[in-house]
PDB file of C-alpha atoms in Angstrom:
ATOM      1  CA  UNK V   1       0.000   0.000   0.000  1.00 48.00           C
ATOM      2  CA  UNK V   2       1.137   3.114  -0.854  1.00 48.00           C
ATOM      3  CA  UNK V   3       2.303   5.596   2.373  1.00 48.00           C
ATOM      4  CA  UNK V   4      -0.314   8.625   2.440  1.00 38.00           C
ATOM      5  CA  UNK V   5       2.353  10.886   2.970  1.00 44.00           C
ATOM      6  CA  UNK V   6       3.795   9.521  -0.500  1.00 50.00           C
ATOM      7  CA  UNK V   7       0.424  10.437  -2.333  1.00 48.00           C
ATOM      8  CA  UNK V   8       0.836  13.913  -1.200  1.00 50.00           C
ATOM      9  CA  UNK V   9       4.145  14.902  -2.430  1.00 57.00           C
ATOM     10  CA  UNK V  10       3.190  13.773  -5.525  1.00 61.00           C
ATOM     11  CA  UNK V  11       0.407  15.462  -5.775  1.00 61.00           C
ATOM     12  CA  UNK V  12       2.075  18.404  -4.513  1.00 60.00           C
ATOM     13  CA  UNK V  13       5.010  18.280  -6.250  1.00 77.00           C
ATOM     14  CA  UNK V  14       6.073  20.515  -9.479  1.00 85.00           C
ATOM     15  CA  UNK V  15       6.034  18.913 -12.731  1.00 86.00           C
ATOM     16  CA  UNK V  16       9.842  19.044 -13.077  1.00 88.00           C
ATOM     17  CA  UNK V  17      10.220  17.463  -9.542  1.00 88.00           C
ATOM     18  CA  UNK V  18       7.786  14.544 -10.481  1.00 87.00           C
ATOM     19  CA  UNK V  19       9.703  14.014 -13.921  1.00 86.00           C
ATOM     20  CA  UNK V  20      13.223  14.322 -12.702  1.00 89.00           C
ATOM     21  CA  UNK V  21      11.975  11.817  -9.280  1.00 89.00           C
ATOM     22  CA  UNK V  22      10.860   9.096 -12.190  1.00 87.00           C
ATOM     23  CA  UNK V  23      13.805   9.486 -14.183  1.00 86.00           C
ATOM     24  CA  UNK V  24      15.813   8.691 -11.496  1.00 88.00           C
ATOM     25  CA  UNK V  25      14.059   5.690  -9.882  1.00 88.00           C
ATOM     26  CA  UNK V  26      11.179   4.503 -12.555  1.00 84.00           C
ATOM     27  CA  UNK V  27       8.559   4.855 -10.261  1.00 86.00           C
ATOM     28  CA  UNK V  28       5.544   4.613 -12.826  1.00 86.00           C
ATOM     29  CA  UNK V  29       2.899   6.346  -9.656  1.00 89.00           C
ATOM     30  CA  UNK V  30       5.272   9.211 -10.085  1.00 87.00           C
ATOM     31  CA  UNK V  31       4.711   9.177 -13.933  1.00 87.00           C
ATOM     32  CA  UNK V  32       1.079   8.259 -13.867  1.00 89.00           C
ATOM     33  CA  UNK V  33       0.071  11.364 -11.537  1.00 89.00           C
ATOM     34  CA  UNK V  34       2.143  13.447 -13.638  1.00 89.00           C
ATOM     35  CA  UNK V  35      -0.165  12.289 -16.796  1.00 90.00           C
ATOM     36  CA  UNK V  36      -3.098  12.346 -15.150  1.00 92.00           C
ATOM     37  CA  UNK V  37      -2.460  16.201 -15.097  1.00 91.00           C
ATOM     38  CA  UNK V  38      -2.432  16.664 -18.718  1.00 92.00           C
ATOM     39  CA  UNK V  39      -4.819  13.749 -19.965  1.00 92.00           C
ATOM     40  CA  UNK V  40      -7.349  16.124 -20.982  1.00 93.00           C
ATOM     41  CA  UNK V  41      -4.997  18.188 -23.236  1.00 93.00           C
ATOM     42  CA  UNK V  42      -3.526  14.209 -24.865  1.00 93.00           C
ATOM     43  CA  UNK V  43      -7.332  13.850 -25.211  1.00 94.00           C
ATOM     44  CA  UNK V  44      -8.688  17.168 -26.487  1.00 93.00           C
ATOM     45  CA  UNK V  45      -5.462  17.288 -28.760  1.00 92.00           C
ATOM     46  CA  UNK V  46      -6.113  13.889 -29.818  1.00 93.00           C
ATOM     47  CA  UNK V  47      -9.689  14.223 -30.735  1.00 92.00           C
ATOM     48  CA  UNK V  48      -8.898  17.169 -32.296  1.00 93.00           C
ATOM     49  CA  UNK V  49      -6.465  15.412 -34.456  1.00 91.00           C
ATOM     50  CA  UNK V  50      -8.159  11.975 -34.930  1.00 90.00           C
ATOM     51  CA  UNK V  51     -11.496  13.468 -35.253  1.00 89.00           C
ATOM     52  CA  UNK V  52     -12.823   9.796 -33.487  1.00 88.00           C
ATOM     53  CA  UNK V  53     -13.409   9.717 -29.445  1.00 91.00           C
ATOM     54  CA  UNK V  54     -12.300   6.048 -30.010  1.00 91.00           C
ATOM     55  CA  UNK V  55      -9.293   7.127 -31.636  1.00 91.00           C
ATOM     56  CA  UNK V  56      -8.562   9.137 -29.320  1.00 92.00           C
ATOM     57  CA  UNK V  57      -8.819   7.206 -26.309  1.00 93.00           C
ATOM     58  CA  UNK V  58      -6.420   5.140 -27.572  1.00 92.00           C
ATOM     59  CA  UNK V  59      -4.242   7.547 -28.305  1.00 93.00           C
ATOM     60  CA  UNK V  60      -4.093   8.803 -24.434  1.00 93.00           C
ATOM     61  CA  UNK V  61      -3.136   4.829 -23.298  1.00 94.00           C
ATOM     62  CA  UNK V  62      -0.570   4.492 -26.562  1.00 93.00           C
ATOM     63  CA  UNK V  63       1.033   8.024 -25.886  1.00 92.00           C
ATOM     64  CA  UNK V  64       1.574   7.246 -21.823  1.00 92.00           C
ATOM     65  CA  UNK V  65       2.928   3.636 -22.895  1.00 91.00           C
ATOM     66  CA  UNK V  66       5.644   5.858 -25.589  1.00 90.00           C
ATOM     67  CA  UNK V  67       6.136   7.871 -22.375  1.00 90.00           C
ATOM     68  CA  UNK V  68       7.319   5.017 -19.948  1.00 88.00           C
ATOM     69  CA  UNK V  69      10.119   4.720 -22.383  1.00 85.00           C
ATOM     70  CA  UNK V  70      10.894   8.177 -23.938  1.00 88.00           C
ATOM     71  CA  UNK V  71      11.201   9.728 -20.707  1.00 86.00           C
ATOM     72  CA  UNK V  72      13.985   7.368 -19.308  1.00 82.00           C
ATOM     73  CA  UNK V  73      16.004   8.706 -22.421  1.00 84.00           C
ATOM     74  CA  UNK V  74      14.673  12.118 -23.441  1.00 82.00           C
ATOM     75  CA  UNK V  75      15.334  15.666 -21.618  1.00 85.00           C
ATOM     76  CA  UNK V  76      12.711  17.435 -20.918  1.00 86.00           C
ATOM     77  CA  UNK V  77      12.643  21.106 -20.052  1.00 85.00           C
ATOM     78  CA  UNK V  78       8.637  21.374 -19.536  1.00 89.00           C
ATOM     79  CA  UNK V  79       6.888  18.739 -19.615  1.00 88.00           C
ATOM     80  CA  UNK V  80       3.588  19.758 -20.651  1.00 90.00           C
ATOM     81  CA  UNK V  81       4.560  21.554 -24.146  1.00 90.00           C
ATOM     82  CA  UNK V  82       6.378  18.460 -24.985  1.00 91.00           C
ATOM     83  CA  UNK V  83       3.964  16.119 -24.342  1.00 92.00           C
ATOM     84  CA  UNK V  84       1.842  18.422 -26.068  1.00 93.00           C
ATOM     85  CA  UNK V  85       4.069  18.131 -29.160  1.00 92.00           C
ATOM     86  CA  UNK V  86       4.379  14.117 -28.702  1.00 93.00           C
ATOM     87  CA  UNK V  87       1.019  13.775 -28.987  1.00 93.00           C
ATOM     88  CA  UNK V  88       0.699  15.641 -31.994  1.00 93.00           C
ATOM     89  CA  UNK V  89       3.265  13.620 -33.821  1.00 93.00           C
ATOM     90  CA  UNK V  90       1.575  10.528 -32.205  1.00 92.00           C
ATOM     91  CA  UNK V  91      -1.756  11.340 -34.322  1.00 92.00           C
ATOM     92  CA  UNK V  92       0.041  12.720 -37.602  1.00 91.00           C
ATOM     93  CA  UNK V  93       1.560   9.017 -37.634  1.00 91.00           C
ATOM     94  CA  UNK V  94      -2.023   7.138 -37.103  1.00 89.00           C
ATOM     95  CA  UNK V  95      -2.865   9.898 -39.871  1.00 88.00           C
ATOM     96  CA  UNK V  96       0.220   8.533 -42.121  1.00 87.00           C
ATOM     97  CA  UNK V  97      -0.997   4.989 -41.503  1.00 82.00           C
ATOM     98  CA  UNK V  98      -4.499   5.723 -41.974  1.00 75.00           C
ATOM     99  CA  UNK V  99      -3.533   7.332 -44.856  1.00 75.00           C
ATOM    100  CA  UNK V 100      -1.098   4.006 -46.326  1.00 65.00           C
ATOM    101  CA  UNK V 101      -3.821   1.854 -45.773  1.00 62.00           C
ATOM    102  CA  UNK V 102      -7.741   3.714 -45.568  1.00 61.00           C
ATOM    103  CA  UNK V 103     -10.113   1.503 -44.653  1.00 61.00           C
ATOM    104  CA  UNK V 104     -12.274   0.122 -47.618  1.00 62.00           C
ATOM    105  CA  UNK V 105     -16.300   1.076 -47.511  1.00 64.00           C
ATOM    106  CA  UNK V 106     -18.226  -2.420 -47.659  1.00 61.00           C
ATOM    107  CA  UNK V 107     -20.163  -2.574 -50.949  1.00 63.00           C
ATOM    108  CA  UNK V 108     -22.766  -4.920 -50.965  1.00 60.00           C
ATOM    109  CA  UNK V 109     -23.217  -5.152 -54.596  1.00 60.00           C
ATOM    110  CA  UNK V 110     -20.094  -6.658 -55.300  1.00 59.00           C
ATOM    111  CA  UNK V 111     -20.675  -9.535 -52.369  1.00 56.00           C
ATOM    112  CA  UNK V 112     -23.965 -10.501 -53.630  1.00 55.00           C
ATOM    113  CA  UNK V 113     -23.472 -13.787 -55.589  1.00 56.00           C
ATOM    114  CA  UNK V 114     -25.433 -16.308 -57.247  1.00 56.00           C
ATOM    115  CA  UNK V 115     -22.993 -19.306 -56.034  1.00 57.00           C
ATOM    116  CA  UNK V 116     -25.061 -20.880 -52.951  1.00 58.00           C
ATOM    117  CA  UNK V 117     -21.962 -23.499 -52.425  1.00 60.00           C
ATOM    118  CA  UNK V 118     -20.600 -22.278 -49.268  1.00 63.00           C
ATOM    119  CA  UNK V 119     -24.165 -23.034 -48.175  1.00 65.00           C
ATOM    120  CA  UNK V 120     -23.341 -26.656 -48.878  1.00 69.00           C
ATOM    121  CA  UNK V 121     -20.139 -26.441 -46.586  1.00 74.00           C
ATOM    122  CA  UNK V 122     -22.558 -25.083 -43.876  1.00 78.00           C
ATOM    123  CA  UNK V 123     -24.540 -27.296 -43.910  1.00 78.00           C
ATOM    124  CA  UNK V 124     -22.428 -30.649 -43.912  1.00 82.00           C
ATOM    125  CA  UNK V 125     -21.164 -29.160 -41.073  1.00 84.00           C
ATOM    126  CA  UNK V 126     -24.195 -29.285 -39.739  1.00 84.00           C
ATOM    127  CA  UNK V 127     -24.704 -32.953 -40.234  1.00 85.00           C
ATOM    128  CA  UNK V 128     -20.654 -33.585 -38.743  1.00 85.00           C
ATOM    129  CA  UNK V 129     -21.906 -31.866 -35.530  1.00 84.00           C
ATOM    130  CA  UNK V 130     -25.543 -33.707 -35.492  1.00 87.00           C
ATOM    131  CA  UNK V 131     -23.663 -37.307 -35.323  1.00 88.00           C
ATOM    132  CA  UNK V 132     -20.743 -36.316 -33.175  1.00 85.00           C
ATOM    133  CA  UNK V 133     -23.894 -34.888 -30.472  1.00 88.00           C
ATOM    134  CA  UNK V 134     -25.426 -38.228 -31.226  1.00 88.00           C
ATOM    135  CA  UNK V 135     -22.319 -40.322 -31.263  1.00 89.00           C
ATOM    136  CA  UNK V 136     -21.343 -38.248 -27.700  1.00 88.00           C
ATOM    137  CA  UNK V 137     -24.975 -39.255 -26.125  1.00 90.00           C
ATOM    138  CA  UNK V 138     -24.450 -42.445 -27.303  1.00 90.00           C
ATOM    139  CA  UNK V 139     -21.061 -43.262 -24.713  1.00 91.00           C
ATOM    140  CA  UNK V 140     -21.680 -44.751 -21.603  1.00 93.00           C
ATOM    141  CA  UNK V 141     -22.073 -42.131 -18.944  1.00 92.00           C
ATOM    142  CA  UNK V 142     -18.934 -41.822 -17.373  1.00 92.00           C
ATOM    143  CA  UNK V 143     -17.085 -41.469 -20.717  1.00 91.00           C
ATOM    144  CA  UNK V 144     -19.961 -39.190 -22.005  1.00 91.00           C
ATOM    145  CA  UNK V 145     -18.694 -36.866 -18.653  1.00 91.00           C
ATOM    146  CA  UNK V 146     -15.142 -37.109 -19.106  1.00 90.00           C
ATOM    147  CA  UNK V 147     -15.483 -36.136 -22.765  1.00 88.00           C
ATOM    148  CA  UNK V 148     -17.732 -33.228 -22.069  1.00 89.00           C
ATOM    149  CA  UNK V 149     -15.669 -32.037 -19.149  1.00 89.00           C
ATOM    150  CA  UNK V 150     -11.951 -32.733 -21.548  1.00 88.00           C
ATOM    151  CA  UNK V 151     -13.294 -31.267 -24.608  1.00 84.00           C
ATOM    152  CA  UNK V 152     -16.075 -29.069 -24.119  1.00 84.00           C
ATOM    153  CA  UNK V 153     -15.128 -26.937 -21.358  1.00 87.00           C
ATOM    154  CA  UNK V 154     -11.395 -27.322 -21.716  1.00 88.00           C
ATOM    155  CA  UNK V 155     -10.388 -29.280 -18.119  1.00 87.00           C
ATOM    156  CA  UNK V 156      -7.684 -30.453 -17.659  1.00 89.00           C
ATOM    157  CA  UNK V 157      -7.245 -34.376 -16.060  1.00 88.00           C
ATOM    158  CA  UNK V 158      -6.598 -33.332 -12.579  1.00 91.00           C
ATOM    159  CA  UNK V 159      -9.928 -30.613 -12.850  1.00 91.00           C
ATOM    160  CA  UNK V 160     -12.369 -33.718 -13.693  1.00 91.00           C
ATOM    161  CA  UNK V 161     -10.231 -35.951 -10.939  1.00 91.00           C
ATOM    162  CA  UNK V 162     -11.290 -33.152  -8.755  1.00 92.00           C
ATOM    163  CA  UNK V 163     -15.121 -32.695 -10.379  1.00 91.00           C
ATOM    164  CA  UNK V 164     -16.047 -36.723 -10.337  1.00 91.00           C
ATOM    165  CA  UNK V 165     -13.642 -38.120  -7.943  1.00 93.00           C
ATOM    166  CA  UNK V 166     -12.013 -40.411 -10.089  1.00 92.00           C
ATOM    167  CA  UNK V 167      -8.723 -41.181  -9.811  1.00 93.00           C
ATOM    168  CA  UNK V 168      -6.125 -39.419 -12.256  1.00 92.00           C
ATOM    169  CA  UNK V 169      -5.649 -42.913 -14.113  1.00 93.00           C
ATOM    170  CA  UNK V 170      -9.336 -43.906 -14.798  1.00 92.00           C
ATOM    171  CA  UNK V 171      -9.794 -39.661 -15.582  1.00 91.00           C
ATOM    172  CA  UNK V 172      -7.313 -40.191 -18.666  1.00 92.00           C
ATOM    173  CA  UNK V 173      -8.368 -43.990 -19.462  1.00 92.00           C
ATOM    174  CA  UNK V 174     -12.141 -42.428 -20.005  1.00 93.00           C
ATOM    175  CA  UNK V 175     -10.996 -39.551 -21.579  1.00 91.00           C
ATOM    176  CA  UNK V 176      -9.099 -41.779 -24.337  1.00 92.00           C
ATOM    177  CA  UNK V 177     -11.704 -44.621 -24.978  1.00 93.00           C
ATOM    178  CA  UNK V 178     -14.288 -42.407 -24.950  1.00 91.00           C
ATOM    179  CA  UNK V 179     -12.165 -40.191 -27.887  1.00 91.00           C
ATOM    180  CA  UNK V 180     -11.682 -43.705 -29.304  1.00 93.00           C
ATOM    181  CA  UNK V 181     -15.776 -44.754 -29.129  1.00 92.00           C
ATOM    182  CA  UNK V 182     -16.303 -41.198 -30.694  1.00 88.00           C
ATOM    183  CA  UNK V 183     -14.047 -41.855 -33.755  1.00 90.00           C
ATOM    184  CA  UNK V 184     -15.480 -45.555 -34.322  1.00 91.00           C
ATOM    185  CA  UNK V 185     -19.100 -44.437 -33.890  1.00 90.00           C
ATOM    186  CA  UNK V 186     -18.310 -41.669 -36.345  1.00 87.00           C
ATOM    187  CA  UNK V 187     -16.773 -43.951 -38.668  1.00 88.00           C
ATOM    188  CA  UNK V 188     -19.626 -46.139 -38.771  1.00 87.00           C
ATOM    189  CA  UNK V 189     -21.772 -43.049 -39.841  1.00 74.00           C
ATOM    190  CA  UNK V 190     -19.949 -42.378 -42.646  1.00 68.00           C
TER     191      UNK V 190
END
């Protein structure tokens, strides 16, 4: 927990205090209540710039994440017109990006085809997922568990040792005949 008295010096503290205290020792509280001063100019600037209030949020986490690292190597007379200038130059690069690579406006006309064969694909899948639900009810109910436990909700062996009291041993013996039951009784589907 952080000392009370701590909170106040920062909080009292001059921006050039707070800067040259997290150059020195990397304290990211120190650098964090020094943003949080200026996060509505990154924001306003930002917005400004990016003309999106999603843009520009993420432009206020991106631009303290460039600061963690900047500062450590950068000097910095005042702090405020610089950041005020790195956040510009943060949003003229999205701009330059944005710019390489616009995004391209969906046009429905040119999606709209007469080929219904990824319909087919759907619906075979359809069918694959019918038998395996059939083939799954089908296992005896201990394997049926294991399975849905293993492969359904991603446990591990030593969660459904823990969920049906099984021992680790019998957990991975029902897990693999009951794989092996699936496969055959999908097979024979086929």
């Amino acid at each position: 927990m952080v000392p009370v008295k701590h909170i106040e010096n920062i909080t009292a503290s001059s921006d050039e205090a707070l800067l040259k205290q997290y150059q020195s020792n990397g304290d990211q509280q120190l650098l964090a209540a020094l943003y949080l001063r200026y996060t509505d100019l990154v924001y306003g600037t930002a917005l400004k710039y990016l003309s999106s209030p999603d843009a520009a949020k993420d432009a206020v986490m991106d631009i303290y994440q460039e600061l963690v690292n900047k500062l450590q190597t950068h000097s910095v007379d005042r702090f405020k017109s610089w950041l005020y200038v790195v956040t510009k130059n943060h949003c003229l690069m999205q701009l330059r990006k944005y710019k390489k690579a616009p995004p391209i406006a969906f046009q429905q006309e040119f999606m709209q085809s007469e080929d219904f064969s990824h319909l087919d694909d759907i619906l075979e899948k359809e069918k694959e997922l019918q038998k395996l639900e059939d083939c799954i009810k089908a296992l005896n109910p201990e394997q049926k568990n294991s399975i849905q436990l293993f492969y359904l909700q991603g446990k591990c062996y030593n969660e459904i040792v823990a969920i049906t009291g099984h021992d680790w041993n019998k957990v991975r013996s029902l897990v693999q005949n009951g794989r092996r039951n699936l496969k055959n009784c999908m097979d024979s589907h086929e």
